[in-house]
Coordinates of C-alpha atoms in Angstrom, one line a residue:
M103 CA -12.6 -21.4 57.3
L104 CA -14.4 -23.4 54.6
T105 CA -17.8 -24.6 55.7
G106 CA -19.2 -26.6 52.8
L107 CA -19.4 -27.1 49.1
H108 CA -22.1 -25.7 46.8
A109 CA -22.5 -27.3 43.4
V110 CA -24.7 -25.9 40.6
I111 CA -26.3 -28.0 37.9
H112 CA -27.3 -25.9 34.9
T113 CA -30.4 -27.3 33.3
R114 CA -33.0 -26.5 30.6
D115 CA -35.8 -27.4 33.1
A116 CA -34.9 -26.4 36.6
E117 CA -38.4 -27.1 38.0
A118 CA -38.4 -30.7 36.7
D119 CA -34.9 -31.3 38.0
R120 CA -35.7 -29.8 41.4
A121 CA -38.7 -32.1 41.7
F122 CA -36.5 -35.0 40.7
F123 CA -33.9 -34.2 43.4
K124 CA -36.7 -33.8 46.0
D125 CA -39.1 -36.6 45.1
V126 CA -36.9 -39.3 43.4
L127 CA -33.5 -38.9 45.0
G128 CA -35.2 -37.9 48.3
L129 CA -32.7 -35.1 49.1
A130 CA -33.8 -32.7 51.9
S131 CA -34.1 -29.0 50.8
V132 CA -34.9 -25.5 51.9
D133 CA -36.8 -23.0 49.8
A134 CA -34.5 -20.0 49.3
G135 CA -37.5 -18.0 48.0
D136 CA -40.0 -18.3 45.2
G137 CA -39.6 -22.1 45.1
W138 CA -35.9 -21.9 44.5
L139 CA -34.8 -25.1 46.3
I140 CA -31.3 -25.7 47.7
F141 CA -30.6 -29.3 48.4
A142 CA -28.6 -30.9 51.2
A143 CA -25.9 -33.1 49.7
P144 CA -24.2 -36.2 51.0
P145 CA -20.6 -35.8 52.2
A146 CA -18.4 -34.4 49.4
E147 CA -14.8 -34.7 48.2
I148 CA -12.9 -32.8 45.6
A149 CA -10.2 -34.1 43.2
C150 CA -8.0 -32.2 40.8
H151 CA -7.3 -33.9 37.5
P152 CA -4.9 -32.7 34.7
A153 CA -6.6 -31.3 31.7
E154 CA -5.9 -29.4 28.5
A155 CA -8.0 -26.4 29.6
N156 CA -9.2 -24.9 32.8
D157 CA -12.8 -24.2 34.0
R158 CA -14.2 -27.7 33.3
H159 CA -15.9 -29.1 36.4
E160 CA -17.9 -32.3 36.9
V161 CA -20.4 -33.4 39.6
F162 CA -20.9 -37.1 40.5
L163 CA -23.1 -38.6 43.2
M164 CA -21.4 -41.5 45.0
C165 CA -22.9 -44.7 46.4
D166 CA -21.7 -47.9 48.1
D167 CA -23.6 -50.2 45.7
L168 CA -24.0 -48.8 42.2
I169 CA -25.9 -51.8 40.7
G170 CA -28.4 -51.7 43.6
E171 CA -28.8 -47.9 43.3
L172 CA -29.4 -48.1 39.6
S173 CA -31.9 -50.9 40.1
R174 CA -33.7 -48.7 42.7
L175 CA -33.7 -45.7 40.5
G176 CA -34.7 -47.7 37.4
G177 CA -37.7 -48.9 39.4
K178 CA -38.8 -45.3 39.7
G179 CA -38.5 -44.8 36.0
V180 CA -35.1 -43.2 35.9
G181 CA -33.0 -43.8 32.8
C182 CA -29.5 -44.9 33.4
E183 CA -26.3 -45.3 31.4
P184 CA -24.5 -48.6 31.2
V185 CA -22.0 -49.4 34.0
S186 CA -18.3 -49.3 33.2
D187 CA -15.5 -50.6 35.4
E188 CA -12.9 -47.8 35.4
G189 CA -10.6 -49.6 37.9
W190 CA -10.9 -46.7 40.4
G191 CA -14.6 -47.4 40.5
L192 CA -17.8 -48.4 38.8
L193 CA -19.3 -45.6 36.7
S194 CA -22.7 -44.8 35.3
A195 CA -24.9 -41.7 34.9
I196 CA -28.6 -41.1 35.5
H197 CA -30.9 -39.1 33.2
L198 CA -32.4 -35.9 34.6
P199 CA -35.9 -34.8 33.5
G200 CA -34.4 -31.5 32.3
G201 CA -32.4 -33.4 29.7
G202 CA -29.0 -33.6 31.4
R203 CA -27.1 -36.5 32.9
L204 CA -25.6 -36.8 36.3
G205 CA -22.7 -39.1 37.0
L206 CA -23.1 -41.8 39.6
Y207 CA -20.3 -44.0 40.8
E208 CA -19.2 -46.5 43.3
P209 CA -15.6 -45.7 44.4
R210 CA -13.0 -48.4 44.5
H211 CA -10.3 -45.9 45.5
P212 CA -9.6 -44.8 49.0
V213 CA -12.0 -42.1 50.2
P214 CA -11.1 -39.4 52.7
P215 CA -12.6 -39.5 56.2
R216 CA -16.0 -37.9 56.4
A217 CA -16.5 -34.8 58.4
G218 CA -19.0 -35.2 61.1

């Protein structure tokens, strides 16, 4: 029986990105030892898309109001990419302190029922 989903974000500055997830995004966490934080995530879903090659995976955070969330994060000094309407949803990305980007979108497609 599957019990959850564990996503890994590879980064050049794990400490800065961990602080961002904790202090800016406000995600609860546990210390797995030596400051190695593992964060609780909102409900998740998985989609399989056709591709030319295997082993390419992406992580996106979802929200109900992308414009409002980008405004909230921008007020905390978070850099954001422009919003694009992809038909299936509104898409952007936020800049992580470690130098990476994390996709953020507002789905306009049906979403599966949330476990709970």
